[in-house]
Amino acid sequence: MRQVLIAGNWKMNGSRSSIRELLDGVKAGAGEIKSAELAVCAPFPYLADVQEQLNGTGISWGAQNLSTEEKGAFTGEVSAAMLLDFDCKYVIVGHSERRSLYGEDDALVAKKYAVARKAGLKPIFCVGETLEERESNVTEDVVARQIDALIALEGVAALADGVIAYEPVWAIGTGKTASPEQAQAVHAFIRAKLANADAAVAEKVQILYGGSMNPANAADLLAMADIDGGLIGGASLKADDFLAIGKAAG
Ligand code: 13P
């Protein structure tokens, strides 16, 4: 059985005080969540606070991006070692906002995954199609291309202990969720694609769904055979909603 992971992506939201309040709420209810692992991916400046507040709680934390470089003259960048300094477990790579707004291409995202993994972080590798791509029936081609960039660089084994997040771009922040069947179809495609290369890796890799996941739709999505959790944006900013999604995992 794959562990269910409910990960919050706070994006560029919050303040020291709002994050304290949010984490107080999450900590207060986390004991009622039986099967899912909870994690939050925070903006860099708050990692020290998050570490202090979540240490010893069983709730994991991580970041939303990292540099491919180890150290040096890279103004504004943050390395894997810096994230490990704050005991980050996870780091999101290749979120569609980074791909579309900051020009991160498949090769760079694959490199970020490789660097994070080699450093001992668990990268959450985001893939997904735009509305235009879905309407042109190229969803599988797009997702395959994104994953192939990683396999070409690192080999399929690099995914065995990793996490993939399928996030259809048209469902992110729009309130429009992929139906459980739509999401399951892409998750199954991803797992079958990996199984072609290595059945054991395909069985192990956690594939999360992301895109307007909320307390009302989480249970149906999480009930699907190949959906192993969620990457939650807006709903992760409210403790009750985030916890309700965790509970929906069963
Ligand atoms: P929303 O849950 O706000 O749609 O965001 C999803 C997302 O982008 C998580 O990474």
PDB file of C-alpha atoms and ligand atoms in Angstrom:
ATOM      1  CA  MET A   1       0.000   0.000   0.000  1.00  0.00           C
ATOM      2  CA  ARG A   2       1.290   3.425  -0.904  1.00  0.00           C
ATOM      3  CA  GLN A   3       1.233   6.021   1.866  1.00  0.00           C
ATOM      4  CA  VAL A   4      -1.262   8.812   1.185  1.00  0.00           C
ATOM      5  CA  LEU A   5       0.367  12.259   1.179  1.00  0.00           C
ATOM      6  CA  ILE A   6      -1.638  15.456   1.592  1.00  0.00           C
ATOM      7  CA  ALA A   7       0.756  18.315   0.863  1.00  0.00           C
ATOM      8  CA  GLY A   8      -0.078  22.000   1.082  1.00  0.00           C
ATOM      9  CA  ASN A   9       1.490  24.379  -1.420  1.00  0.00           C
ATOM     10  CA  TRP A  10       1.116  27.767   0.210  1.00  0.00           C
ATOM     11  CA  LYS A  11       2.545  29.535  -2.850  1.00  0.00           C
ATOM     12  CA  MET A  12       3.375  33.210  -2.097  1.00  0.00           C
ATOM     13  CA  ASN A  13       0.885  33.589   0.736  1.00  0.00           C
ATOM     14  CA  GLY A  14       0.991  34.203   4.462  1.00  0.00           C
ATOM     15  CA  SER A  15       2.821  36.200   7.077  1.00  0.00           C
ATOM     16  CA  ARG A  16       4.618  35.144  10.242  1.00  0.00           C
ATOM     17  CA  SER A  17       1.439  35.628  12.246  1.00  0.00           C
ATOM     18  CA  SER A  18      -0.980  34.037   9.788  1.00  0.00           C
ATOM     19  CA  ILE A  19       1.293  31.019   9.425  1.00  0.00           C
ATOM     20  CA  ARG A  20       1.501  30.614  13.189  1.00  0.00           C
ATOM     21  CA  GLU A  21      -2.280  30.653  13.390  1.00  0.00           C
ATOM     22  CA  LEU A  22      -2.629  28.244  10.466  1.00  0.00           C
ATOM     23  CA  LEU A  23      -0.140  25.766  11.919  1.00  0.00           C
ATOM     24  CA  ASP A  24      -1.705  25.991  15.387  1.00  0.00           C
ATOM     25  CA  GLY A  25      -4.968  24.926  13.755  1.00  0.00           C
ATOM     26  CA  VAL A  26      -3.395  22.137  11.733  1.00  0.00           C
ATOM     27  CA  LYS A  27      -1.512  20.800  14.746  1.00  0.00           C
ATOM     28  CA  ALA A  28      -4.656  20.835  16.873  1.00  0.00           C
ATOM     29  CA  GLY A  29      -6.515  18.591  14.423  1.00  0.00           C
ATOM     30  CA  ALA A  30      -3.729  16.454  13.000  1.00  0.00           C
ATOM     31  CA  GLY A  31      -4.197  13.714  15.583  1.00  0.00           C
ATOM     32  CA  GLU A  32      -7.538  12.809  14.022  1.00  0.00           C
ATOM     33  CA  ILE A  33      -5.923  12.002  10.695  1.00  0.00           C
ATOM     34  CA  LYS A  34      -5.242   8.309  10.630  1.00  0.00           C
ATOM     35  CA  SER A  35      -3.774   7.289   7.325  1.00  0.00           C
ATOM     36  CA  ALA A  36      -2.406  10.331   5.508  1.00  0.00           C
ATOM     37  CA  GLU A  37       0.930  12.049   5.962  1.00  0.00           C
ATOM     38  CA  LEU A  38       0.504  15.826   6.124  1.00  0.00           C
ATOM     39  CA  ALA A  39       3.098  18.214   4.715  1.00  0.00           C
ATOM     40  CA  VAL A  40       3.281  21.945   4.056  1.00  0.00           C
ATOM     41  CA  CYS A  41       5.478  23.646   1.459  1.00  0.00           C
ATOM     42  CA  ALA A  42       6.213  27.143   2.696  1.00  0.00           C
ATOM     43  CA  PRO A  43       7.824  30.270   1.218  1.00  0.00           C
ATOM     44  CA  PHE A  44      11.569  30.329   1.964  1.00  0.00           C
ATOM     45  CA  PRO A  45      11.567  33.097   4.625  1.00  0.00           C
ATOM     46  CA  TYR A  46       9.168  31.153   6.823  1.00  0.00           C
ATOM     47  CA  LEU A  47      10.987  27.821   6.825  1.00  0.00           C
ATOM     48  CA  ALA A  48      12.691  28.535  10.151  1.00  0.00           C
ATOM     49  CA  ASP A  49       9.332  29.326  11.775  1.00  0.00           C
ATOM     50  CA  VAL A  50       7.707  26.274  10.226  1.00  0.00           C
ATOM     51  CA  GLN A  51      10.550  24.065  11.397  1.00  0.00           C
ATOM     52  CA  GLU A  52      10.222  25.380  14.931  1.00  0.00           C
ATOM     53  CA  GLN A  53       6.452  24.965  14.950  1.00  0.00           C
ATOM     54  CA  LEU A  54       6.287  21.510  13.347  1.00  0.00           C
ATOM     55  CA  ASN A  55       9.344  19.835  14.842  1.00  0.00           C
ATOM     56  CA  GLY A  56       8.251  16.624  16.560  1.00  0.00           C
ATOM     57  CA  THR A  57       4.626  16.856  15.406  1.00  0.00           C
ATOM     58  CA  GLY A  58       4.787  14.240  12.653  1.00  0.00           C
ATOM     59  CA  ILE A  59       3.741  16.880  10.112  1.00  0.00           C
ATOM     60  CA  SER A  60       6.364  17.308   7.395  1.00  0.00           C
ATOM     61  CA  TRP A  61       7.484  20.487   5.675  1.00  0.00           C
ATOM     62  CA  GLY A  62       9.319  21.599   2.604  1.00  0.00           C
ATOM     63  CA  ALA A  63       9.882  24.332   0.051  1.00  0.00           C
ATOM     64  CA  GLN A  64       8.389  25.247  -3.308  1.00  0.00           C
ATOM     65  CA  ASN A  65      11.517  25.513  -5.431  1.00  0.00           C
ATOM     66  CA  LEU A  66      15.300  25.156  -5.316  1.00  0.00           C
ATOM     67  CA  SER A  67      18.392  25.995  -7.303  1.00  0.00           C
ATOM     68  CA  THR A  68      20.273  23.452  -9.384  1.00  0.00           C
ATOM     69  CA  GLU A  69      23.502  25.002  -8.092  1.00  0.00           C
ATOM     70  CA  GLU A  70      25.262  24.018  -4.890  1.00  0.00           C
ATOM     71  CA  LYS A  71      26.502  27.467  -3.847  1.00  0.00           C
ATOM     72  CA  GLY A  72      28.130  30.605  -5.107  1.00  0.00           C
ATOM     73  CA  ALA A  73      27.281  33.719  -7.082  1.00  0.00           C
ATOM     74  CA  PHE A  74      23.627  32.988  -7.848  1.00  0.00           C
ATOM     75  CA  THR A  75      21.766  35.983  -6.455  1.00  0.00           C
ATOM     76  CA  GLY A  76      18.290  35.159  -5.218  1.00  0.00           C
ATOM     77  CA  GLU A  77      18.701  31.396  -5.422  1.00  0.00           C
ATOM     78  CA  VAL A  78      18.306  28.839  -2.616  1.00  0.00           C
ATOM     79  CA  SER A  79      20.213  25.542  -2.568  1.00  0.00           C
ATOM     80  CA  ALA A  80      19.211  22.052  -1.536  1.00  0.00           C
ATOM     81  CA  ALA A  81      21.693  22.211   1.345  1.00  0.00           C
ATOM     82  CA  MET A  82      19.975  25.353   2.650  1.00  0.00           C
ATOM     83  CA  LEU A  83      16.622  23.571   2.628  1.00  0.00           C
ATOM     84  CA  LEU A  84      18.161  20.641   4.491  1.00  0.00           C
ATOM     85  CA  ASP A  85      19.530  23.101   7.046  1.00  0.00           C
ATOM     86  CA  PHE A  86      15.902  23.711   7.994  1.00  0.00           C
ATOM     87  CA  ASP A  87      15.080  19.984   7.964  1.00  0.00           C
ATOM     88  CA  CYS A  88      12.908  20.212   4.876  1.00  0.00           C
ATOM     89  CA  LYS A  89      11.726  16.798   3.730  1.00  0.00           C
ATOM     90  CA  TYR A  90      10.038  17.873   0.494  1.00  0.00           C
ATOM     91  CA  VAL A  91      10.579  20.363  -2.295  1.00  0.00           C
ATOM     92  CA  ILE A  92       8.182  21.050  -5.143  1.00  0.00           C
ATOM     93  CA  VAL A  93       9.828  21.133  -8.581  1.00  0.00           C
ATOM     94  CA  GLY A  94       8.320  22.151 -11.892  1.00  0.00           C
ATOM     95  CA  HIS A  95       5.079  23.616 -10.632  1.00  0.00           C
ATOM     96  CA  SER A  96       3.166  24.948 -13.639  1.00  0.00           C
ATOM     97  CA  GLU A  97       3.468  28.478 -12.259  1.00  0.00           C
ATOM     98  CA  ARG A  98       7.261  28.140 -12.381  1.00  0.00           C
ATOM     99  CA  ARG A  99       7.078  26.606 -15.838  1.00  0.00           C
ATOM    100  CA  SER A 100       4.770  29.264 -17.300  1.00  0.00           C
ATOM    101  CA  LEU A 101       5.770  32.408 -15.369  1.00  0.00           C
ATOM    102  CA  TYR A 102       9.491  31.797 -14.849  1.00  0.00           C
ATOM    103  CA  GLY A 103      10.366  29.877 -17.981  1.00  0.00           C
ATOM    104  CA  GLU A 104      11.354  26.591 -16.342  1.00  0.00           C
ATOM    105  CA  ASP A 105      11.539  23.980 -19.087  1.00  0.00           C
ATOM    106  CA  ASP A 106      11.422  20.189 -18.904  1.00  0.00           C
ATOM    107  CA  ALA A 107      15.204  19.858 -18.803  1.00  0.00           C
ATOM    108  CA  LEU A 108      15.624  22.364 -15.960  1.00  0.00           C
ATOM    109  CA  VAL A 109      12.831  20.762 -13.928  1.00  0.00           C
ATOM    110  CA  ALA A 110      14.415  17.332 -14.397  1.00  0.00           C
ATOM    111  CA  LYS A 111      17.748  18.771 -13.209  1.00  0.00           C
ATOM    112  CA  LYS A 112      16.087  20.284 -10.140  1.00  0.00           C
ATOM    113  CA  TYR A 113      14.533  16.914  -9.346  1.00  0.00           C
ATOM    114  CA  ALA A 114      17.902  15.203  -9.667  1.00  0.00           C
ATOM    115  CA  VAL A 115      19.723  17.767  -7.523  1.00  0.00           C
ATOM    116  CA  ALA A 116      17.052  17.649  -4.800  1.00  0.00           C
ATOM    117  CA  ARG A 117      16.998  13.884  -4.689  1.00  0.00           C
ATOM    118  CA  LYS A 118      20.754  13.480  -4.588  1.00  0.00           C
ATOM    119  CA  ALA A 119      20.890  15.927  -1.695  1.00  0.00           C
ATOM    120  CA  GLY A 120      18.399  13.809   0.262  1.00  0.00           C
ATOM    121  CA  LEU A 121      15.217  15.813  -0.277  1.00  0.00           C
ATOM    122  CA  LYS A 122      12.017  14.272  -1.592  1.00  0.00           C
ATOM    123  CA  PRO A 123      11.111  16.201  -4.730  1.00  0.00           C
ATOM    124  CA  ILE A 124       7.455  16.569  -5.690  1.00  0.00           C
ATOM    125  CA  PHE A 125       7.616  16.563  -9.487  1.00  0.00           C
ATOM    126  CA  CYS A 126       4.711  18.481 -11.042  1.00  0.00           C
ATOM    127  CA  VAL A 127       3.309  17.630 -14.453  1.00  0.00           C
ATOM    128  CA  GLY A 128       0.128  18.581 -16.252  1.00  0.00           C
ATOM    129  CA  GLU A 129      -1.459  19.982 -19.364  1.00  0.00           C
ATOM    130  CA  THR A 130      -3.019  23.345 -20.201  1.00  0.00           C
ATOM    131  CA  LEU A 131      -6.660  23.651 -21.240  1.00  0.00           C
ATOM    132  CA  GLU A 132      -5.601  24.102 -24.834  1.00  0.00           C
ATOM    133  CA  GLU A 133      -3.538  20.927 -24.691  1.00  0.00           C
ATOM    134  CA  ARG A 134      -6.417  18.971 -23.145  1.00  0.00           C
ATOM    135  CA  GLU A 135      -8.808  20.224 -25.790  1.00  0.00           C
ATOM    136  CA  SER A 136      -6.314  19.220 -28.475  1.00  0.00           C
ATOM    137  CA  ASN A 137      -6.184  15.700 -26.977  1.00  0.00           C
ATOM    138  CA  VAL A 138      -2.479  15.847 -26.215  1.00  0.00           C
ATOM    139  CA  THR A 139      -2.674  15.492 -22.410  1.00  0.00           C
ATOM    140  CA  GLU A 140      -0.852  12.158 -22.416  1.00  0.00           C
ATOM    141  CA  ASP A 141       1.814  13.428 -24.820  1.00  0.00           C
ATOM    142  CA  VAL A 142       2.503  16.443 -22.601  1.00  0.00           C
ATOM    143  CA  VAL A 143       2.704  14.458 -19.377  1.00  0.00           C
ATOM    144  CA  ALA A 144       4.855  11.792 -21.065  1.00  0.00           C
ATOM    145  CA  ARG A 145       7.235  14.457 -22.402  1.00  0.00           C
ATOM    146  CA  GLN A 146       7.596  16.029 -18.946  1.00  0.00           C
ATOM    147  CA  ILE A 147       8.360  12.665 -17.334  1.00  0.00           C
ATOM    148  CA  ASP A 148      10.630  11.512 -20.159  1.00  0.00           C
ATOM    149  CA  ALA A 149      12.909  14.497 -19.526  1.00  0.00           C
ATOM    150  CA  LEU A 150      13.501  13.155 -16.028  1.00  0.00           C
ATOM    151  CA  ILE A 151      13.914   9.539 -17.141  1.00  0.00           C
ATOM    152  CA  ALA A 152      16.406  10.634 -19.818  1.00  0.00           C
ATOM    153  CA  LEU A 153      18.491  12.467 -17.227  1.00  0.00           C
ATOM    154  CA  GLU A 154      18.281  10.126 -14.245  1.00  0.00           C
ATOM    155  CA  GLY A 155      16.687   6.854 -15.284  1.00  0.00           C
ATOM    156  CA  VAL A 156      13.322   5.606 -14.080  1.00  0.00           C
ATOM    157  CA  ALA A 157      14.743   4.396 -10.751  1.00  0.00           C
ATOM    158  CA  ALA A 158      15.001   8.030  -9.663  1.00  0.00           C
ATOM    159  CA  LEU A 159      11.217   8.006  -9.304  1.00  0.00           C
ATOM    160  CA  ALA A 160      10.972   5.024  -6.963  1.00  0.00           C
ATOM    161  CA  ASP A 161      11.247   7.131  -3.830  1.00  0.00           C
ATOM    162  CA  GLY A 162       9.842  10.280  -5.376  1.00  0.00           C
ATOM    163  CA  VAL A 163       6.481  11.916  -5.723  1.00  0.00           C
ATOM    164  CA  ILE A 164       4.719  13.001  -8.904  1.00  0.00           C
ATOM    165  CA  ALA A 165       1.917  15.560  -8.764  1.00  0.00           C
ATOM    166  CA  TYR A 166      -0.491  15.582 -11.675  1.00  0.00           C
ATOM    167  CA  GLU A 167      -1.815  19.129 -11.793  1.00  0.00           C
ATOM    168  CA  PRO A 168      -3.910  19.997 -14.837  1.00  0.00           C
ATOM    169  CA  VAL A 169      -3.167  23.694 -15.348  1.00  0.00           C
ATOM    170  CA  TRP A 170      -6.824  24.441 -16.099  1.00  0.00           C
ATOM    171  CA  ALA A 171      -7.820  23.164 -12.651  1.00  0.00           C
ATOM    172  CA  ILE A 172      -5.295  25.217 -10.645  1.00  0.00           C
ATOM    173  CA  GLY A 173      -6.873  28.044  -8.692  1.00  0.00           C
ATOM    174  CA  THR A 174      -9.918  27.986 -10.947  1.00  0.00           C
ATOM    175  CA  GLY A 175     -12.373  26.088  -8.765  1.00  0.00           C
ATOM    176  CA  LYS A 176     -12.670  23.682 -11.705  1.00  0.00           C
ATOM    177  CA  THR A 177     -11.515  20.258 -10.565  1.00  0.00           C
ATOM    178  CA  ALA A 178     -10.718  17.338 -12.807  1.00  0.00           C
ATOM    179  CA  SER A 179     -13.392  14.715 -12.248  1.00  0.00           C
ATOM    180  CA  PRO A 180     -12.166  11.648 -10.359  1.00  0.00           C
ATOM    181  CA  GLU A 181     -12.373   9.699 -13.628  1.00  0.00           C
ATOM    182  CA  GLN A 182     -10.431  12.321 -15.588  1.00  0.00           C
ATOM    183  CA  ALA A 183      -7.715  12.457 -12.944  1.00  0.00           C
ATOM    184  CA  GLN A 184      -7.588   8.681 -12.523  1.00  0.00           C
ATOM    185  CA  ALA A 185      -7.166   8.231 -16.280  1.00  0.00           C
ATOM    186  CA  VAL A 186      -4.021  10.396 -16.298  1.00  0.00           C
ATOM    187  CA  HIS A 187      -2.683   8.859 -13.076  1.00  0.00           C
ATOM    188  CA  ALA A 188      -3.165   5.378 -14.540  1.00  0.00           C
ATOM    189  CA  PHE A 189      -1.454   6.493 -17.736  1.00  0.00           C
ATOM    190  CA  ILE A 190       1.539   7.747 -15.735  1.00  0.00           C
ATOM    191  CA  ARG A 191       1.767   4.545 -13.713  1.00  0.00           C
ATOM    192  CA  ALA A 192       1.465   2.353 -16.812  1.00  0.00           C
ATOM    193  CA  LYS A 193       4.123   4.406 -18.552  1.00  0.00           C
ATOM    194  CA  LEU A 194       6.499   3.913 -15.635  1.00  0.00           C
ATOM    195  CA  ALA A 195       5.588   0.218 -15.417  1.00  0.00           C
ATOM    196  CA  ASN A 196       6.786  -0.204 -18.983  1.00  0.00           C
ATOM    197  CA  ALA A 197      10.218   0.833 -17.792  1.00  0.00           C
ATOM    198  CA  ASP A 198      10.169  -0.662 -14.276  1.00  0.00           C
ATOM    199  CA  ALA A 199       7.168  -2.310 -12.638  1.00  0.00           C
ATOM    200  CA  ALA A 200       8.512  -1.955  -9.088  1.00  0.00           C
ATOM    201  CA  VAL A 201       9.064   1.785  -9.491  1.00  0.00           C
ATOM    202  CA  ALA A 202       5.559   2.216 -10.895  1.00  0.00           C
ATOM    203  CA  GLU A 203       4.086   0.405  -7.919  1.00  0.00           C
ATOM    204  CA  LYS A 204       5.989   2.504  -5.395  1.00  0.00           C
ATOM    205  CA  VAL A 205       5.820   6.042  -6.753  1.00  0.00           C
ATOM    206  CA  GLN A 206       3.241   8.278  -5.086  1.00  0.00           C
ATOM    207  CA  ILE A 207       1.101  10.164  -7.613  1.00  0.00           C
ATOM    208  CA  LEU A 208      -0.754  13.124  -6.127  1.00  0.00           C
ATOM    209  CA  TYR A 209      -3.577  15.065  -7.735  1.00  0.00           C
ATOM    210  CA  GLY A 210      -3.562  18.869  -7.582  1.00  0.00           C
ATOM    211  CA  GLY A 211      -6.012  21.461  -8.856  1.00  0.00           C
ATOM    212  CA  SER A 212      -8.865  22.930  -6.821  1.00  0.00           C
ATOM    213  CA  MET A 213      -8.914  19.974  -4.433  1.00  0.00           C
ATOM    214  CA  ASN A 214     -11.135  20.832  -1.475  1.00  0.00           C
ATOM    215  CA  PRO A 215     -13.070  19.160   1.349  1.00  0.00           C
ATOM    216  CA  ALA A 216     -16.065  18.582  -0.935  1.00  0.00           C
ATOM    217  CA  ASN A 217     -14.260  16.743  -3.724  1.00  0.00           C
ATOM    218  CA  ALA A 218     -11.291  15.161  -1.913  1.00  0.00           C
ATOM    219  CA  ALA A 219     -12.877  11.860  -0.870  1.00  0.00           C
ATOM    220  CA  ASP A 220     -13.997  10.987  -4.408  1.00  0.00           C
ATOM    221  CA  LEU A 221     -10.607  11.861  -5.873  1.00  0.00           C
ATOM    222  CA  LEU A 222      -8.675  10.009  -3.167  1.00  0.00           C
ATOM    223  CA  ALA A 223     -10.848   6.917  -3.621  1.00  0.00           C
ATOM    224  CA  MET A 224      -9.418   6.364  -7.106  1.00  0.00           C
ATOM    225  CA  ALA A 225      -6.930   3.516  -7.413  1.00  0.00           C
ATOM    226  CA  ASP A 226      -3.984   5.538  -8.668  1.00  0.00           C
ATOM    227  CA  ILE A 227      -4.502   8.768  -6.717  1.00  0.00           C
ATOM    228  CA  ASP A 228      -2.164   8.615  -3.739  1.00  0.00           C
ATOM    229  CA  GLY A 229      -2.813  12.013  -2.238  1.00  0.00           C
ATOM    230  CA  GLY A 230      -3.159  15.675  -3.070  1.00  0.00           C
ATOM    231  CA  LEU A 231      -1.130  18.816  -3.635  1.00  0.00           C
ATOM    232  CA  ILE A 232      -3.380  21.494  -2.256  1.00  0.00           C
ATOM    233  CA  GLY A 233      -3.166  25.207  -2.987  1.00  0.00           C
ATOM    234  CA  GLY A 234      -5.965  27.476  -1.767  1.00  0.00           C
ATOM    235  CA  ALA A 235      -7.529  24.973   0.629  1.00  0.00           C
ATOM    236  CA  SER A 236      -4.201  24.436   2.406  1.00  0.00           C
ATOM    237  CA  LEU A 237      -4.345  28.016   3.702  1.00  0.00           C
ATOM    238  CA  LYS A 238      -7.301  27.188   5.931  1.00  0.00           C
ATOM    239  CA  ALA A 239      -6.584  24.729   8.730  1.00  0.00           C
ATOM    240  CA  ASP A 240     -10.097  23.249   8.735  1.00  0.00           C
ATOM    241  CA  ASP A 241     -10.137  22.680   4.982  1.00  0.00           C
ATOM    242  CA  PHE A 242      -6.649  21.200   4.940  1.00  0.00           C
ATOM    243  CA  LEU A 243      -7.514  18.857   7.805  1.00  0.00           C
ATOM    244  CA  ALA A 244     -10.792  17.871   6.170  1.00  0.00           C
ATOM    245  CA  ILE A 245      -8.890  16.822   3.059  1.00  0.00           C
ATOM    246  CA  GLY A 246      -6.526  14.805   5.256  1.00  0.00           C
ATOM    247  CA  LYS A 247      -9.508  13.086   6.874  1.00  0.00           C
ATOM    248  CA  ALA A 248     -11.024  12.350   3.466  1.00  0.00           C
ATOM    249  CA  ALA A 249      -8.049  10.063   2.847  1.00  0.00           C
ATOM    250  CA  GLY A 250      -9.715   7.653   5.293  1.00  0.00           C
TER     251      GLY A 250
HETATM  252  P1  13P B   1      -5.350  25.127  -5.958  1.00  0.00           P
HETATM  253  O1  13P B   1      -5.631  24.008  -4.979  1.00  0.00           O
HETATM  254  O2  13P B   1      -5.459  26.485  -5.351  1.00  0.00           O
HETATM  255  O3  13P B   1      -6.117  24.963  -7.223  1.00  0.00           O
HETATM  256  O4  13P B   1      -3.796  24.983  -6.347  1.00  0.00           O
HETATM  257  C1  13P B   1      -3.308  23.750  -6.723  1.00  0.00           C
HETATM  258  C2  13P B   1      -1.855  23.846  -6.843  1.00  0.00           C
HETATM  259  O5  13P B   1      -1.328  24.524  -7.714  1.00  0.00           O
HETATM  260  C3  13P B   1      -1.049  23.108  -5.859  1.00  0.00           C
HETATM  261  O6  13P B   1       0.298  23.093  -6.212  1.00  0.00           O
END
